[in-house]
Amino acid sequence: MENSDSAIPPPSVKKKNVTPINPKIAELTESRQELFSRIQNLKQDLQNWRMKMDTQVKVHRDELSELKKSLNTEVDQLRSEFQELRTTLQQQQEDVTASLRNLGLQDVSEEPKGAEGPKNVEMAQNLMEDESKETHE
């Protein structure tokens, strides 16, 4: 019988082993709850951060879109102004050529004769300068 009695631990030994388990379970449960709470807070922080980032991205995209529209408008306006300048310059060139022809002078490109060409061009330039001075005075 000693064998059977020695195999069964006395009741006091069982209580010692069981008693420390309950506080450990309670501690682990509390620790688990704290971790769960921290995870929930981190998830909420992440969600808030994402919303803020989405808002900022939208604002920046809108600003960039407005800047792009503005720049495109300015570029179109500049193109139009340059086209007007080009047309005006072509018209002035045609007017000068017509004036030279009306004065009996030929265009340099039409006169390959040499010495008279530069003389005629110089005279025409002088006449144009004189006309320009008269209109400004």
Coordinates of N, CA and C in Angstrom, one line a residue:
M1 N 0.8 -1.2 0.0 CA 0.0 0.0 0.0 C 0.9 1.3 0.0
E2 N 2.0 1.1 0.4 CA 2.8 2.2 0.4 C 3.1 2.7 -1.0
N3 N 3.1 1.8 -1.9 CA 3.3 2.1 -3.3 C 2.1 3.0 -3.8
S4 N 0.9 2.6 -3.5 CA -0.2 3.3 -3.9 C -0.3 4.7 -3.2
D5 N 0.0 4.7 -1.9 CA 0.0 6.0 -1.2 C 1.1 6.9 -1.7
S6 N 2.2 6.4 -2.0 CA 3.3 7.3 -2.5 C 3.0 7.8 -3.9
A7 N 2.2 7.2 -4.7 CA 1.9 7.6 -6.0 C 0.9 8.8 -6.0
I8 N 0.0 8.9 -5.1 CA -1.0 9.9 -5.0 C -0.4 11.1 -4.2
P9 N -0.3 12.3 -4.7 CA 0.3 13.4 -4.0 C -0.7 13.8 -2.9
P10 N -0.2 14.3 -1.8 CA -1.1 14.8 -0.8 C -1.8 16.0 -1.2
P11 N -3.0 16.2 -0.7 CA -3.9 17.3 -1.1 C -3.2 18.7 -1.0
S12 N -2.3 18.9 -0.1 CA -1.7 20.2 0.0 C -0.8 20.5 -1.2
V13 N -0.2 19.5 -1.8 CA 0.7 19.7 -2.9 C -0.2 20.1 -4.1
K14 N -1.3 19.5 -4.3 CA -2.2 19.9 -5.4 C -2.6 21.4 -5.3
K15 N -3.0 21.9 -4.1 CA -3.4 23.2 -4.0 C -2.2 24.2 -4.3
K16 N -1.0 23.8 -4.0 CA 0.1 24.7 -4.3 C 0.3 24.8 -5.8
N17 N 0.1 23.8 -6.5 CA 0.3 23.8 -8.0 C -0.9 24.5 -8.7
V18 N -2.1 24.4 -8.1 CA -3.3 25.0 -8.7 C -3.3 26.5 -8.4
T19 N -3.0 26.9 -7.2 CA -3.1 28.3 -6.8 C -2.3 29.2 -7.7
P20 N -1.1 29.0 -8.0 CA -0.3 30.0 -8.8 C -0.9 30.1 -10.3
I21 N -1.6 29.1 -10.7 CA -2.1 29.1 -12.1 C -3.1 30.1 -12.3
N22 N -4.0 30.3 -11.3 CA -5.1 31.3 -11.5 C -4.6 32.7 -11.6
P23 N -3.6 33.1 -10.8 CA -3.1 34.5 -11.0 C -2.4 34.6 -12.3
K24 N -1.7 33.6 -12.8 CA -1.0 33.6 -14.1 C -2.1 33.8 -15.2
I25 N -3.2 33.1 -15.1 CA -4.2 33.2 -16.1 C -4.8 34.6 -16.1
A26 N -5.0 35.1 -14.9 CA -5.6 36.4 -14.8 C -4.6 37.4 -15.4
E27 N -3.3 37.3 -15.1 CA -2.3 38.2 -15.6 C -2.2 38.1 -17.1
L28 N -2.2 36.9 -17.7 CA -2.2 36.7 -19.1 C -3.4 37.3 -19.8
T29 N -4.6 37.1 -19.1 CA -5.8 37.7 -19.7 C -5.7 39.2 -19.7
E30 N -5.2 39.8 -18.6 CA -5.1 41.2 -18.6 C -4.1 41.7 -19.6
S31 N -3.0 41.0 -19.8 CA -2.0 41.4 -20.8 C -2.6 41.3 -22.2
R32 N -3.3 40.2 -22.4 CA -4.0 40.0 -23.7 C -5.0 41.2 -24.0
Q33 N -5.7 41.6 -23.0 CA -6.6 42.7 -23.2 C -5.9 44.0 -23.5
E34 N -4.8 44.2 -22.8 CA -4.0 45.4 -23.0 C -3.4 45.4 -24.4
L35 N -2.9 44.3 -24.9 CA -2.4 44.2 -26.2 C -3.5 44.4 -27.3
F36 N -4.6 43.8 -27.0 CA -5.8 44.0 -27.9 C -6.2 45.5 -28.0
S37 N -6.2 46.1 -26.8 CA -6.5 47.6 -26.8 C -5.5 48.4 -27.6
R38 N -4.2 48.1 -27.4 CA -3.2 48.8 -28.1 C -3.3 48.6 -29.6
I39 N -3.6 47.3 -30.0 CA -3.8 47.0 -31.4 C -4.9 47.8 -32.0
Q40 N -6.0 47.9 -31.3 CA -7.2 48.7 -31.7 C -6.8 50.1 -31.9
N41 N -6.1 50.7 -30.9 CA -5.6 52.1 -31.0 C -4.7 52.3 -32.2
L42 N -3.8 51.4 -32.4 CA -2.9 51.5 -33.6 C -3.7 51.4 -34.9
K43 N -4.7 50.5 -34.9 CA -5.6 50.5 -36.1 C -6.3 51.8 -36.4
Q44 N -6.8 52.3 -35.3 CA -7.5 53.6 -35.4 C -6.6 54.7 -35.8
D45 N -5.4 54.7 -35.3 CA -4.4 55.7 -35.7 C -4.0 55.6 -37.1
L46 N -3.9 54.4 -37.6 CA -3.5 54.1 -39.0 C -4.7 54.6 -39.9
Q47 N -5.9 54.3 -39.5 CA -7.0 54.7 -40.3 C -7.1 56.2 -40.4
N48 N -6.9 56.9 -39.3 CA -6.9 58.4 -39.2 C -5.8 58.9 -40.1
W49 N -4.6 58.3 -40.0 CA -3.5 58.8 -40.8 C -3.8 58.6 -42.3
R50 N -4.4 57.5 -42.7 CA -4.7 57.2 -44.1 C -5.7 58.3 -44.6
M51 N -6.7 58.6 -43.7 CA -7.7 59.6 -44.1 C -7.0 61.0 -44.4
K52 N -6.1 61.3 -43.5 CA -5.4 62.6 -43.6 C -4.6 62.6 -44.9
M53 N -3.9 61.5 -45.1 CA -3.1 61.4 -46.3 C -3.9 61.5 -47.6
D54 N -5.1 60.8 -47.6 CA -6.0 60.8 -48.8 C -6.4 62.2 -49.0
T55 N -6.8 62.9 -47.9 CA -7.2 64.3 -48.1 C -6.1 65.2 -48.6
Q56 N -4.9 65.0 -48.1 CA -3.8 65.8 -48.6 C -3.5 65.5 -50.1
V57 N -3.5 64.2 -50.4 CA -3.3 63.8 -51.8 C -4.4 64.5 -52.7
K58 N -5.6 64.5 -52.3 CA -6.7 65.1 -53.1 C -6.5 66.6 -53.3
V59 N -6.1 67.2 -52.2 CA -5.8 68.7 -52.2 C -4.7 69.0 -53.2
H60 N -3.6 68.2 -53.1 CA -2.5 68.4 -54.0 C -2.8 68.1 -55.4
R61 N -3.6 67.1 -55.7 CA -4.0 66.8 -57.0 C -4.8 67.9 -57.6
D62 N -5.8 68.4 -56.8 CA -6.6 69.5 -57.3 C -5.8 70.8 -57.6
E63 N -4.8 71.1 -56.7 CA -3.9 72.2 -56.9 C -3.1 72.0 -58.2
L64 N -2.6 70.8 -58.4 CA -1.8 70.5 -59.6 C -2.7 70.6 -60.9
S65 N -3.9 70.2 -60.8 CA -4.8 70.3 -61.9 C -5.1 71.7 -62.3
E66 N -5.3 72.5 -61.2 CA -5.6 74.0 -61.5 C -4.3 74.6 -62.1
L67 N -3.2 74.3 -61.6 CA -1.9 74.9 -62.1 C -1.7 74.4 -63.6
K68 N -2.0 73.2 -63.9 CA -1.9 72.7 -65.2 C -2.8 73.4 -66.2
K69 N -4.1 73.6 -65.7 CA -5.1 74.3 -66.6 C -4.6 75.8 -66.8
S70 N -4.1 76.4 -65.7 CA -3.6 77.8 -65.9 C -2.4 77.8 -66.8
L71 N -1.5 76.9 -66.7 CA -0.3 76.9 -67.6 C -0.7 76.7 -69.0
N72 N -1.6 75.7 -69.2 CA -2.1 75.5 -70.6 C -2.8 76.7 -71.2
T73 N -3.5 77.4 -70.4 CA -4.2 78.6 -70.9 C -3.1 79.7 -71.2
E74 N -2.1 79.8 -70.4 CA -1.1 80.8 -70.7 C -0.3 80.4 -71.9
V75 N 0.0 79.1 -72.1 CA 0.8 78.7 -73.2 C -0.1 78.9 -74.5
D76 N -1.4 78.6 -74.5 CA -2.2 78.9 -75.6 C -2.2 80.4 -75.9
Q77 N -2.3 81.2 -74.9 CA -2.3 82.6 -75.1 C -1.0 83.1 -75.8
L78 N 0.1 82.6 -75.3 CA 1.4 82.9 -75.9 C 1.5 82.5 -77.3
R79 N 1.0 81.3 -77.6 CA 1.0 80.8 -79.0 C 0.2 81.7 -79.9
S80 N -0.9 82.1 -79.4 CA -1.8 83.0 -80.2 C -1.1 84.3 -80.4
E81 N -0.5 84.9 -79.4 CA 0.2 86.2 -79.5 C 1.4 86.1 -80.5
F82 N 2.1 84.9 -80.4 CA 3.3 84.7 -81.3 C 2.8 84.6 -82.7
Q83 N 1.6 83.9 -82.9 CA 1.1 83.8 -84.3 C 0.7 85.2 -84.8
E84 N 0.1 86.0 -83.9 CA -0.3 87.4 -84.3 C 0.9 88.2 -84.7
L85 N 2.0 88.0 -83.9 CA 3.2 88.7 -84.2 C 3.8 88.3 -85.6
R86 N 3.8 87.0 -85.8 CA 4.3 86.4 -87.0 C 3.5 87.0 -88.2
T87 N 2.2 87.0 -88.1 CA 1.3 87.5 -89.1 C 1.6 89.0 -89.4
T88 N 1.8 89.8 -88.3 CA 2.0 91.2 -88.4 C 3.4 91.4 -89.1
L89 N 4.4 90.7 -88.7 CA 5.7 90.8 -89.3 C 5.7 90.5 -90.8
Q90 N 5.0 89.4 -91.1 CA 4.9 89.0 -92.5 C 4.1 90.1 -93.3
Q91 N 3.1 90.7 -92.7 CA 2.4 91.8 -93.4 C 3.3 93.0 -93.5
Q92 N 4.0 93.3 -92.5 CA 5.0 94.5 -92.6 C 6.0 94.2 -93.7
Q93 N 6.5 93.0 -93.7 CA 7.5 92.7 -94.7 C 6.9 92.8 -96.1
E94 N 5.7 92.3 -96.3 CA 5.0 92.5 -97.6 C 4.8 94.0 -97.9
D95 N 4.4 94.8 -96.9 CA 4.2 96.2 -97.2 C 5.5 96.9 -97.6
V96 N 6.6 96.5 -96.9 CA 7.9 97.1 -97.2 C 8.3 96.7 -98.7
T97 N 8.1 95.5 -99.0 CA 8.4 95.0 -100.3 C 7.6 95.8 -101.4
A98 N 6.3 95.9 -101.1 CA 5.4 96.6 -102.0 C 5.8 98.1 -102.1
S99 N 6.2 98.7 -101.0 CA 6.7 100.1 -101.0 C 7.9 100.3 -101.8
L100 N 8.8 99.3 -101.7 CA 10.1 99.4 -102.5 C 9.7 99.2 -104.0
R101 N 8.8 98.4 -104.3 CA 8.5 98.2 -105.7 C 7.8 99.5 -106.2
N102 N 6.9 100.1 -105.4 CA 6.3 101.3 -105.8 C 7.2 102.4 -106.0
L103 N 8.3 102.4 -105.3 CA 9.4 103.5 -105.4 C 10.3 103.1 -106.6
G104 N 10.1 102.0 -107.3 CA 10.9 101.6 -108.4 C 12.1 100.9 -108.0
L105 N 12.2 100.5 -106.8 CA 13.4 99.7 -106.4 C 13.0 98.2 -106.4
Q106 N 13.9 97.4 -106.7 CA 13.7 96.0 -106.7 C 14.2 95.3 -105.4
D107 N 13.7 94.2 -105.1 CA 14.1 93.4 -104.0 C 15.5 92.9 -104.2
V108 N 16.3 92.8 -103.2 CA 17.7 92.4 -103.4 C 17.7 91.0 -104.0
S109 N 16.8 90.1 -103.6 CA 16.8 88.8 -104.1 C 16.4 88.7 -105.5
E110 N 15.7 89.7 -106.0 CA 15.3 89.8 -107.4 C 16.4 90.4 -108.3
E111 N 17.3 91.1 -107.7 CA 18.3 91.8 -108.5 C 19.7 91.2 -108.2
P112 N 20.2 90.4 -109.1 CA 21.5 89.8 -108.9 C 22.7 90.7 -109.5
K113 N 22.4 91.9 -109.8 CA 23.4 92.7 -110.6 C 24.6 93.2 -109.8
G114 N 24.7 93.2 -108.6 CA 25.9 93.6 -107.9 C 25.8 94.9 -107.2
A115 N 26.4 96.0 -107.7 CA 26.7 97.2 -107.1 C 25.4 98.0 -106.9
E116 N 24.4 98.0 -107.8 CA 23.2 98.8 -107.7 C 22.3 98.2 -106.6
G117 N 22.3 96.9 -106.4 CA 21.4 96.3 -105.4 C 21.6 96.9 -104.0
P118 N 22.8 96.8 -103.5 CA 23.0 97.4 -102.1 C 22.7 98.9 -102.1
K119 N 23.0 99.6 -103.1 CA 22.7 101.0 -103.2 C 21.2 101.2 -103.1
N120 N 20.4 100.5 -103.8 CA 18.9 100.6 -103.8 C 18.4 100.2 -102.5
V121 N 18.9 99.2 -101.9 CA 18.4 98.8 -100.5 C 18.7 99.8 -99.5
E122 N 19.9 100.4 -99.6 CA 20.3 101.5 -98.7 C 19.4 102.7 -98.8
M123 N 19.1 103.0 -100.0 CA 18.2 104.2 -100.3 C 16.8 103.9 -99.8
A124 N 16.4 102.6 -100.0 CA 15.0 102.3 -99.5 C 15.0 102.3 -98.0
Q125 N 16.1 101.8 -97.3 CA 16.1 101.9 -95.9 C 16.1 103.3 -95.4
N126 N 16.8 104.2 -96.0 CA 16.8 105.6 -95.7 C 15.4 106.2 -95.8
L127 N 14.7 105.9 -96.9 CA 13.4 106.4 -97.1 C 12.4 105.8 -96.0
M128 N 12.6 104.6 -95.7 CA 11.7 104.0 -94.7 C 12.0 104.7 -93.3
E129 N 13.3 104.9 -93.0 CA 13.6 105.6 -91.8 C 13.0 107.0 -91.7
D130 N 13.1 107.7 -92.9 CA 12.5 109.0 -92.9 C 11.0 109.0 -92.7
E131 N 10.3 108.0 -93.4 CA 8.9 107.9 -93.2 C 8.6 107.6 -91.7
S132 N 9.4 106.7 -91.1 CA 9.1 106.3 -89.8 C 9.3 107.5 -88.8
K133 N 10.3 108.4 -89.1 CA 10.5 109.6 -88.3 C 9.4 110.5 -88.4
E134 N 8.9 110.7 -89.6 CA 7.8 111.6 -89.9 C 6.5 111.2 -89.2
T135 N 6.2 109.9 -89.1 CA 5.0 109.4 -88.5 C 5.1 109.5 -87.0
H136 N 6.3 109.4 -86.4 CA 6.5 109.5 -85.0 C 6.5 110.9 -84.5
E137 N 6.8 111.9 -85.4 CA 6.8 113.3 -85.0 C 5.5 113.8 -85.1

